[in-house]
């Protein structure tokens, strides 16, 4: 006699429903660039009034007065353009109330098993007077701020461990049902064949 698989199918349906209901999605915001900073002095400044942050490389002449306020570092993976990492470096310096970064240099390192490009330097508070601007003309460039506060590239949805387990259990149950269902159906066909043969002999 052919077996009734409705209870088993109902069980699988229940498990799938449970797996779906127990699965939660985690939203993660991913940034292209990151930074580290160490403050040498504790300064107070306005975080709403933007000020240009000038960058000076290691070999650049520093013909102006300045005060060192901290060490800043910015990094990103190798596919990230240097300009965006430098934006992060500027923003990190800006957050320390500095308006410049001197001795900027590039290197590479590994963060959490991933190779990254690094830009680092000394955050400084430059005395930007008329003499300074005569040598380094003012350029209204605040893209670093807009980029840093909106540097979110994507959202990743991740299934929790319990939801994965329930989904695997549901799939396993379905496979077992299919396998045993085929075996029982073959057995039913053999019994029918044997019965027909016996009728012919009689």
Coordinates of N, CA and C in Angstrom, one line a residue:
X1 N 0.8 -1.2 0.0 CA 0.0 0.0 0.0 C 0.9 1.2 0.0
X2 N 0.5 2.2 -0.8 CA 1.3 3.4 -0.9 C 1.2 4.3 0.3
X3 N 2.3 4.8 0.8 CA 2.3 5.5 2.1 C 1.8 7.0 1.9
X4 N 1.1 7.5 2.9 CA 0.6 8.9 2.8 C 1.7 9.8 3.3
X5 N 2.2 10.7 2.5 CA 3.3 11.6 2.9 C 2.8 13.0 3.3
X6 N 1.5 13.1 3.4 CA 1.0 14.4 3.8 C 1.5 14.9 5.1
X7 N 1.6 14.1 6.2 CA 2.1 14.6 7.5 C 3.6 15.0 7.4
X8 N 4.4 14.3 6.6 CA 5.8 14.6 6.4 C 5.9 16.0 5.6
X9 N 5.1 16.1 4.6 CA 5.1 17.4 3.8 C 4.7 18.5 4.7
X10 N 3.7 18.3 5.6 CA 3.3 19.3 6.5 C 4.3 19.7 7.5
X11 N 5.1 18.7 7.9 CA 6.2 19.0 8.8 C 7.3 19.9 8.2
X12 N 7.6 19.5 6.9 CA 8.6 20.3 6.2 C 8.1 21.7 6.0
X13 N 6.9 21.9 5.7 CA 6.3 23.2 5.5 C 6.4 24.0 6.8
X14 N 6.1 23.4 7.9 CA 6.2 24.0 9.2 C 7.6 24.5 9.5
X15 N 8.6 23.6 9.2 CA 10.0 23.9 9.5 C 10.5 25.1 8.6
X16 N 10.0 25.1 7.4 CA 10.4 26.2 6.5 C 9.9 27.5 7.0
X17 N 8.6 27.5 7.5 CA 8.0 28.7 8.0 C 8.8 29.2 9.3
X18 N 9.1 28.2 10.1 CA 9.9 28.5 11.3 C 11.2 29.1 11.0
X19 N 11.9 28.5 10.0 CA 13.2 29.0 9.6 C 13.1 30.5 9.1
X20 N 12.1 30.7 8.3 CA 11.9 32.1 7.8 C 11.6 33.1 8.9
X21 N 10.8 32.7 9.8 CA 10.4 33.6 10.9 C 11.5 33.9 11.9
X22 N 12.4 32.9 12.0 CA 13.5 33.0 13.0 C 14.8 33.7 12.3
X23 N 14.7 33.9 11.0 CA 15.8 34.5 10.3 C 15.8 36.0 10.5
X24 N 16.8 36.6 11.0 CA 16.9 38.0 11.1 C 18.0 38.6 10.2
X25 N 17.8 39.8 9.7 CA 18.7 40.4 8.8 C 19.5 41.5 9.5
X26 N 20.8 41.5 9.4 CA 21.6 42.5 10.0 C 22.1 43.5 9.0
X27 N 21.9 44.7 9.2 CA 22.3 45.8 8.2 C 23.6 46.4 8.7
X28 N 24.6 46.4 7.8 CA 25.9 46.9 8.1 C 26.3 48.0 7.1
X29 N 26.7 49.1 7.6 CA 27.2 50.2 6.8 C 28.7 50.1 6.6
X30 N 29.1 50.1 5.4 CA 30.5 49.9 5.0 C 31.1 51.2 4.5
X31 N 32.2 51.6 5.1 CA 32.9 52.8 4.6 C 34.1 52.4 3.8
X32 N 34.5 53.4 2.9 CA 35.6 53.2 2.0 C 36.9 53.5 2.7
X33 N 36.9 54.5 3.7 CA 38.1 54.9 4.3 C 37.9 54.9 5.8
X34 N 39.0 54.8 6.5 CA 39.0 54.8 8.0 C 40.2 55.7 8.5
X35 N 40.1 56.1 9.8 CA 41.2 56.9 10.3 C 41.5 56.6 11.7
X36 N 42.7 57.0 12.1 CA 43.2 56.9 13.5 C 43.8 58.2 13.8
X37 N 43.7 58.7 15.1 CA 44.3 59.9 15.5 C 44.7 59.9 16.9
X38 N 45.7 60.7 17.2 CA 46.2 60.9 18.6 C 46.3 62.4 18.8
X39 N 45.6 62.9 19.8 CA 45.7 64.4 20.1 C 46.8 64.7 21.0
X40 N 47.7 65.7 20.6 CA 48.7 66.1 21.5 C 48.2 67.1 22.5
X41 N 47.3 67.9 22.1 CA 46.7 69.0 22.9 C 45.2 68.9 22.8
X42 N 44.5 69.4 23.8 CA 43.1 69.4 23.8 C 42.6 70.8 23.4
X43 N 42.1 71.0 22.2 CA 41.7 72.3 21.7 C 40.2 72.3 21.5
X44 N 39.6 73.5 21.7 CA 38.2 73.7 21.4 C 38.0 74.5 20.2
X45 N 37.1 74.1 19.3 CA 36.9 74.8 18.1 C 35.5 74.5 17.6
X46 N 35.0 75.3 16.6 CA 33.7 75.1 16.1 C 33.7 74.0 15.1
X47 N 32.7 73.1 15.2 CA 32.6 72.0 14.3 C 31.6 72.2 13.2
X48 N 31.0 73.4 13.2 CA 30.0 73.8 12.2 C 30.6 74.8 11.2
X49 N 31.7 75.5 11.6 CA 32.3 76.5 10.6 C 33.5 75.8 10.0
X50 N 33.4 75.5 8.7 CA 34.4 74.8 7.9 C 35.6 75.6 7.7
X51 N 36.8 75.0 7.7 CA 38.0 75.6 7.4 C 38.9 74.7 6.5
X52 N 39.5 75.3 5.6 CA 40.3 74.5 4.7 C 41.5 73.9 5.4
X53 N 41.8 72.6 5.1 CA 42.9 71.9 5.6 C 43.9 71.7 4.5
X54 N 45.1 72.2 4.7 CA 46.2 72.1 3.7 C 47.1 71.0 4.0
X55 N 47.6 70.3 3.0 CA 48.5 69.2 3.1 C 49.9 69.5 2.6
X56 N 50.9 69.1 3.4 CA 52.3 69.3 3.0 C 53.0 67.9 3.1
X57 N 53.7 67.5 2.0 CA 54.4 66.3 2.0 C 55.7 66.4 2.8
X58 N 56.3 65.2 3.0 CA 57.5 65.1 3.8 C 58.6 66.1 3.3
X59 N 58.8 66.2 2.0 CA 59.9 67.1 1.5 C 59.5 68.5 1.2
X60 N 58.2 68.9 1.5 CA 57.8 70.2 1.2 C 58.4 71.2 2.3
X61 N 58.7 72.4 1.8 CA 59.2 73.5 2.7 C 58.0 74.0 3.5
X62 N 58.3 74.3 4.8 CA 57.3 74.8 5.7 C 57.6 76.2 6.2
X63 N 57.4 77.1 5.3 CA 57.8 78.5 5.6 C 56.6 79.3 6.2
X64 N 56.2 78.8 7.4 CA 55.1 79.4 8.1 C 55.1 78.9 9.5
X65 N 54.4 79.6 10.4 CA 54.3 79.3 11.8 C 53.2 78.3 12.0
X66 N 53.5 77.3 12.9 CA 52.4 76.3 13.1 C 52.6 75.7 14.5
X67 N 51.6 75.0 15.0 CA 51.7 74.3 16.3 C 51.2 72.9 16.0
X68 N 51.9 71.9 16.5 CA 51.5 70.5 16.3 C 50.4 70.2 17.3
X69 N 49.3 69.6 16.8 CA 48.2 69.3 17.7 C 47.9 67.8 17.8
X70 N 48.5 67.0 16.9 CA 48.2 65.6 17.0 C 48.8 64.8 15.8
X71 N 48.6 63.5 15.9 CA 49.1 62.6 14.8 C 47.8 62.0 14.2
X72 N 47.8 62.0 12.8 CA 46.6 61.5 12.1 C 47.0 60.5 11.1
X73 N 46.1 59.5 10.9 CA 46.4 58.5 9.9 C 45.1 58.1 9.2
X74 N 45.1 57.9 7.9 CA 43.9 57.4 7.2 C 44.3 56.3 6.3
X75 N 43.4 55.4 6.1 CA 43.7 54.2 5.2 C 42.4 53.7 4.5
X76 N 42.7 53.0 3.5 CA 41.6 52.4 2.7 C 42.2 51.2 1.8
X77 N 41.4 50.4 1.3 CA 41.9 49.3 0.5 C 42.4 49.8 -0.8
X78 N 43.2 49.0 -1.5 CA 44.0 49.4 -2.7 C 43.1 49.9 -3.8
X79 N 41.8 49.5 -3.9 CA 40.9 50.0 -5.0 C 40.4 51.4 -4.7
X80 N 40.6 51.9 -3.5 CA 40.1 53.2 -3.1 C 41.1 54.3 -3.6
X81 N 40.6 55.3 -4.4 CA 41.5 56.3 -4.9 C 42.3 57.0 -3.7
X82 N 43.5 57.4 -4.0 CA 44.3 58.2 -3.0 C 43.6 59.4 -2.5
X83 N 42.9 60.1 -3.5 CA 42.2 61.4 -3.1 C 41.2 61.2 -2.0
X84 N 40.5 60.0 -2.0 CA 39.5 59.8 -1.0 C 40.1 59.5 0.4
X85 N 41.3 58.8 0.4 CA 42.0 58.6 1.6 C 42.5 59.9 2.2
X86 N 43.0 60.7 1.3 CA 43.5 62.1 1.8 C 42.3 62.9 2.3
X87 N 41.1 62.8 1.7 CA 40.0 63.4 2.3 C 39.8 63.0 3.7
X88 N 39.9 61.7 4.0 CA 39.7 61.2 5.3 C 40.8 61.7 6.2
X89 N 42.0 61.8 5.7 CA 43.1 62.4 6.5 C 42.9 63.8 6.9
X90 N 42.4 64.6 5.9 CA 42.0 66.0 6.2 C 40.9 66.1 7.3
X91 N 39.9 65.3 7.1 CA 38.8 65.3 8.1 C 39.3 64.9 9.5
X92 N 40.2 64.0 9.6 CA 40.7 63.6 10.9 C 41.5 64.7 11.5
X93 N 42.2 65.4 10.7 CA 42.9 66.6 11.2 C 42.0 67.7 11.6
X94 N 41.0 67.9 10.8 CA 39.9 68.9 11.1 C 39.2 68.6 12.4
X95 N 39.0 67.3 12.7 CA 38.3 67.0 14.0 C 39.2 67.2 15.2
X96 N 40.5 67.5 15.0 CA 41.4 67.8 16.1 C 41.6 69.3 16.2
X97 N 40.8 70.1 15.5 CA 40.8 71.5 15.4 C 42.1 72.0 14.7
X98 N 42.6 71.2 13.8 CA 43.8 71.6 13.0 C 43.3 72.1 11.7
X99 N 44.2 72.9 11.0 CA 43.9 73.4 9.7 C 45.0 73.0 8.7
X100 N 45.8 72.0 9.0 CA 46.8 71.5 8.1 C 47.4 70.2 8.6
X101 N 48.1 69.5 7.6 CA 48.8 68.3 8.0 C 50.1 68.4 7.3
X102 N 51.2 68.2 8.1 CA 52.6 68.3 7.5 C 53.2 66.9 7.6
X103 N 54.3 66.8 6.9 CA 55.1 65.5 6.9 C 54.2 64.4 6.4
X104 N 53.3 64.6 5.4 CA 52.4 63.6 4.9 C 53.2 62.6 4.1
X105 N 53.0 61.3 4.5 CA 53.7 60.2 3.7 C 52.8 59.1 3.5
X106 N 53.1 58.3 2.5 CA 52.3 57.1 2.2 C 53.0 55.8 2.5
X107 N 52.3 54.8 2.9 CA 52.8 53.5 3.2 C 51.7 52.5 3.0
X108 N 52.0 51.3 3.3 CA 51.0 50.2 3.3 C 51.1 49.3 4.5
X109 N 50.0 48.7 4.8 CA 50.0 47.8 6.0 C 48.9 46.8 5.8
X110 N 48.6 46.0 6.8 CA 47.5 45.0 6.8 C 46.6 45.3 8.0
X111 N 45.3 45.4 7.7 CA 44.3 45.6 8.7 C 43.3 44.4 8.6
X112 N 43.2 43.7 9.7 CA 42.3 42.5 9.7 C 42.5 41.6 8.5
X113 N 43.7 41.4 8.2 CA 44.0 40.4 7.1 C 43.9 41.0 5.7
X114 N 43.6 42.3 5.6 CA 43.5 43.0 4.3 C 44.5 44.0 4.1
X115 N 45.2 44.0 2.9 CA 46.2 45.0 2.6 C 45.6 46.3 2.3
X116 N 46.1 47.4 2.9 CA 45.5 48.7 2.8 C 46.6 49.8 2.5
X117 N 46.2 50.8 1.9 CA 47.1 52.0 1.7 C 46.9 52.9 2.9
X118 N 48.0 53.5 3.3 CA 48.0 54.4 4.5 C 48.6 55.8 4.2
X119 N 48.0 56.8 4.6 CA 48.5 58.2 4.5 C 48.5 58.7 6.0
X120 N 49.7 59.2 6.4 CA 49.8 59.7 7.8 C 50.6 61.0 7.8
X121 N 50.4 61.7 8.9 CA 51.1 63.0 9.1 C 50.8 63.6 10.4
X122 N 51.4 64.8 10.6 CA 51.2 65.6 11.9 C 50.2 66.6 11.6
X123 N 49.1 66.6 12.4 CA 48.0 67.6 12.3 C 48.6 68.9 13.0
X124 N 48.4 70.0 12.3 CA 49.0 71.2 12.8 C 48.0 72.4 12.7
X125 N 48.1 73.4 13.6 CA 47.3 74.6 13.6 C 48.2 75.7 13.0
X126 N 47.9 76.0 11.7 CA 48.8 77.0 11.0 C 48.3 78.4 11.2
X127 N 49.3 79.3 11.4 CA 48.9 80.7 11.5 C 48.7 81.2 10.1
X128 N 47.5 81.2 9.6 CA 47.2 81.6 8.2 C 46.9 83.1 8.2
X129 N 48.0 83.9 8.0 CA 47.9 85.3 7.9 C 48.1 85.7 6.4
X130 N 48.2 87.0 6.2 CA 48.4 87.5 4.8 C 49.7 87.0 4.2
X131 N 50.7 86.8 5.0 CA 52.0 86.3 4.5 C 51.8 84.9 4.1
X132 N 51.1 84.1 4.8 CA 50.9 82.7 4.5 C 50.1 82.6 3.1
X133 N 49.0 83.4 3.0 CA 48.2 83.3 1.8 C 48.9 83.9 0.6
X134 N 49.9 84.7 0.8 CA 50.7 85.2 -0.3 C 51.6 84.1 -0.9
X135 N 51.9 83.1 -0.1 CA 52.7 82.0 -0.6 C 51.8 80.8 -0.9
X136 N 50.8 80.6 -0.2 CA 49.9 79.5 -0.4 C 48.4 80.0 -0.6
X137 N 48.1 80.4 -1.8 CA 46.8 81.0 -2.1 C 45.6 80.2 -1.6
X138 N 44.6 80.9 -1.1 CA 43.5 80.3 -0.5 C 42.6 79.6 -1.6
X139 N 42.2 78.3 -1.3 CA 41.4 77.6 -2.2 C 40.2 77.0 -1.4
X140 N 39.0 77.4 -1.8 CA 37.9 77.0 -1.0 C 37.5 75.5 -1.4
X141 N 38.1 74.6 -0.6 CA 38.0 73.2 -1.0 C 37.6 72.5 0.3
X142 N 36.2 72.2 0.4 CA 35.7 71.5 1.5 C 35.1 70.1 1.2
X143 N 35.5 69.6 0.0 CA 35.0 68.3 -0.4 C 35.3 67.2 0.7
X144 N 36.4 67.4 1.4 CA 36.8 66.4 2.3 C 35.7 66.2 3.4
X145 N 35.1 67.3 3.8 CA 34.1 67.2 4.8 C 32.8 66.5 4.3
X146 N 32.4 66.9 3.2 CA 31.2 66.2 2.6 C 31.4 64.7 2.4
X147 N 32.6 64.4 1.9 CA 32.9 63.0 1.7 C 32.9 62.2 3.0
X148 N 33.6 62.7 4.0 CA 33.9 62.0 5.3 C 32.6 61.7 6.0
X149 N 31.6 62.7 6.0 CA 30.4 62.5 6.8 C 29.4 61.6 6.0
X150 N 29.7 61.4 4.7 CA 28.7 60.6 3.9 C 29.4 59.4 3.3
X151 N 30.5 58.9 3.9 CA 31.3 57.8 3.3 C 30.7 56.5 3.7
X152 N 29.5 56.2 3.2 CA 28.9 54.9 3.3 C 28.6 54.3 2.0
X153 N 29.2 53.2 1.6 CA 29.1 52.7 0.3 C 28.0 51.7 0.0
X154 N 27.7 50.9 1.0 CA 26.7 49.8 0.8 C 26.2 49.3 2.1
X155 N 25.2 48.4 2.0 CA 24.6 47.8 3.1 C 24.6 46.3 2.9
X156 N 25.0 45.5 3.8 CA 25.1 44.1 3.7 C 24.1 43.4 4.7
X157 N 23.2 42.5 4.1 CA 22.2 41.8 5.0 C 22.8 40.4 5.2
X158 N 22.9 40.1 6.5 CA 23.4 38.8 6.9 C 22.4 38.0 7.7
X159 N 22.3 36.7 7.3 CA 21.3 35.8 8.0 C 22.0 35.4 9.3
X160 N 21.2 35.4 10.4 CA 21.8 34.9 11.7 C 22.0 33.4 11.7
X161 N 22.9 32.9 12.6 CA 23.2 31.5 12.7 C 22.0 30.6 12.9
X162 N 21.1 31.0 13.8 CA 19.9 30.1 14.0 C 19.1 30.0 12.8
X163 N 18.9 31.0 12.0 CA 18.1 30.9 10.8 C 18.8 30.0 9.8
X164 N 20.1 30.0 9.7 CA 20.8 29.1 8.8 C 20.6 27.7 9.2
X165 N 20.7 27.4 10.5 CA 20.5 26.0 11.0 C 19.1 25.5 10.6
X166 N 18.1 26.3 10.9 CA 16.8 25.9 10.6 C 16.6 25.7 9.1
X167 N 17.2 26.5 8.3 CA 17.1 26.3 6.8 C 17.7 25.0 6.4
X168 N 18.9 24.7 6.9 CA 19.6 23.5 6.6 C 18.8 22.2 7.0
X169 N 18.2 22.3 8.2 CA 17.3 21.2 8.7 C 16.1 21.0 7.8
X170 N 15.5 22.1 7.3 CA 14.4 22.0 6.4 C 14.8 21.3 5.1
X171 N 15.9 21.7 4.6 CA 16.4 21.1 3.3 C 16.7 19.6 3.5
X172 N 17.3 19.3 4.6 CA 17.7 17.9 4.9 C 16.4 17.1 5.0
X173 N 15.4 17.6 5.6 CA 14.1 16.9 5.8 C 13.5 16.6 4.4
X174 N 13.6 17.6 3.5 CA 13.0 17.5 2.2 C 13.7 16.4 1.4
X175 N 15.0 16.4 1.5 CA 15.8 15.4 0.8 C 15.5 14.0 1.2
X176 N 15.4 13.8 2.6 CA 15.0 12.5 3.1 C 13.7 12.1 2.6
X177 N 12.7 13.0 2.6 CA 11.4 12.7 2.1 C 11.4 12.2 0.7
X178 N 12.2 12.9 -0.1 CA 12.2 12.5 -1.6 C 12.8 11.1 -1.7
X179 N 13.9 10.9 -1.0 CA 14.6 9.6 -1.1 C 13.7 8.4 -0.7
X180 N 13.1 8.5 0.5 CA 12.3 7.5 1.0 C 11.0 7.4 0.2
X181 N 10.5 8.5 -0.4 CA 9.3 8.5 -1.2 C 9.5 7.7 -2.5
X182 N 10.7 7.8 -3.1 CA 11.0 7.1 -4.3 C 11.1 5.6 -4.0
X183 N 11.8 5.2 -2.8 CA 11.9 3.8 -2.5 C 10.6 3.2 -2.3
X184 N 9.7 3.8 -1.5 CA 8.4 3.3 -1.3 C 7.5 3.1 -2.5
X185 N 7.7 4.1 -3.4 CA 6.9 4.0 -4.7 C 7.4 2.8 -5.5
X186 N 8.7 2.6 -5.6 CA 9.3 1.4 -6.3 C 8.7 0.1 -5.7
X187 N 8.7 0.1 -4.4 CA 8.2 -1.1 -3.7 C 6.8 -1.4 -4.0
X188 N 6.0 -0.3 -4.1 CA 4.6 -0.5 -4.5 C 4.4 -1.0 -5.9
X189 N 5.3 -0.6 -6.8 CA 5.2 -1.0 -8.2 C 5.6 -2.5 -8.3
X190 N 6.5 -3.0 -7.5 CA 6.9 -4.4 -7.5 C 5.8 -5.2 -7.0
X191 N 5.1 -4.8 -6.0 CA 4.0 -5.6 -5.4 C 2.9 -5.8 -6.4
X192 N 2.6 -4.7 -7.2 CA 1.6 -4.7 -8.2 C 2.0 -5.7 -9.3
X193 N 3.2 -5.7 -9.7 CA 3.7 -6.6 -10.7 C 3.6 -8.0 -10.3
X194 N 4.0 -8.3 -9.1 CA 3.9 -9.7 -8.6 C 2.5 -10.2 -8.5
X195 N 1.6 -9.3 -8.1 CA 0.2 -9.7 -8.0 C -0.4 -10.0 -9.4
X196 N 0.0 -9.2 -10.4 CA -0.5 -9.5 -11.7 C 0.0 -10.8 -12.3
X197 N 1.3 -11.1 -12.0 CA 1.9 -12.4 -12.4 C 1.2 -13.5 -11.8
X198 N 0.9 -13.4 -10.5 CA 0.2 -14.5 -9.9 C -1.2 -14.8 -10.4
X199 N -1.9 -13.7 -10.8 CA -3.2 -13.8 -11.4 C -3.2 -14.6 -12.7
X200 N -2.1 -14.3 -13.5 CA -1.9 -15.0 -14.8 C -1.7 -16.5 -14.6
X201 N -0.9 -16.8 -13.6 CA -0.7 -18.2 -13.3 C -1.9 -19.0 -12.9
X202 N -2.8 -18.3 -12.1 CA -4.0 -18.9 -11.7 C -5.0 -19.1 -12.9

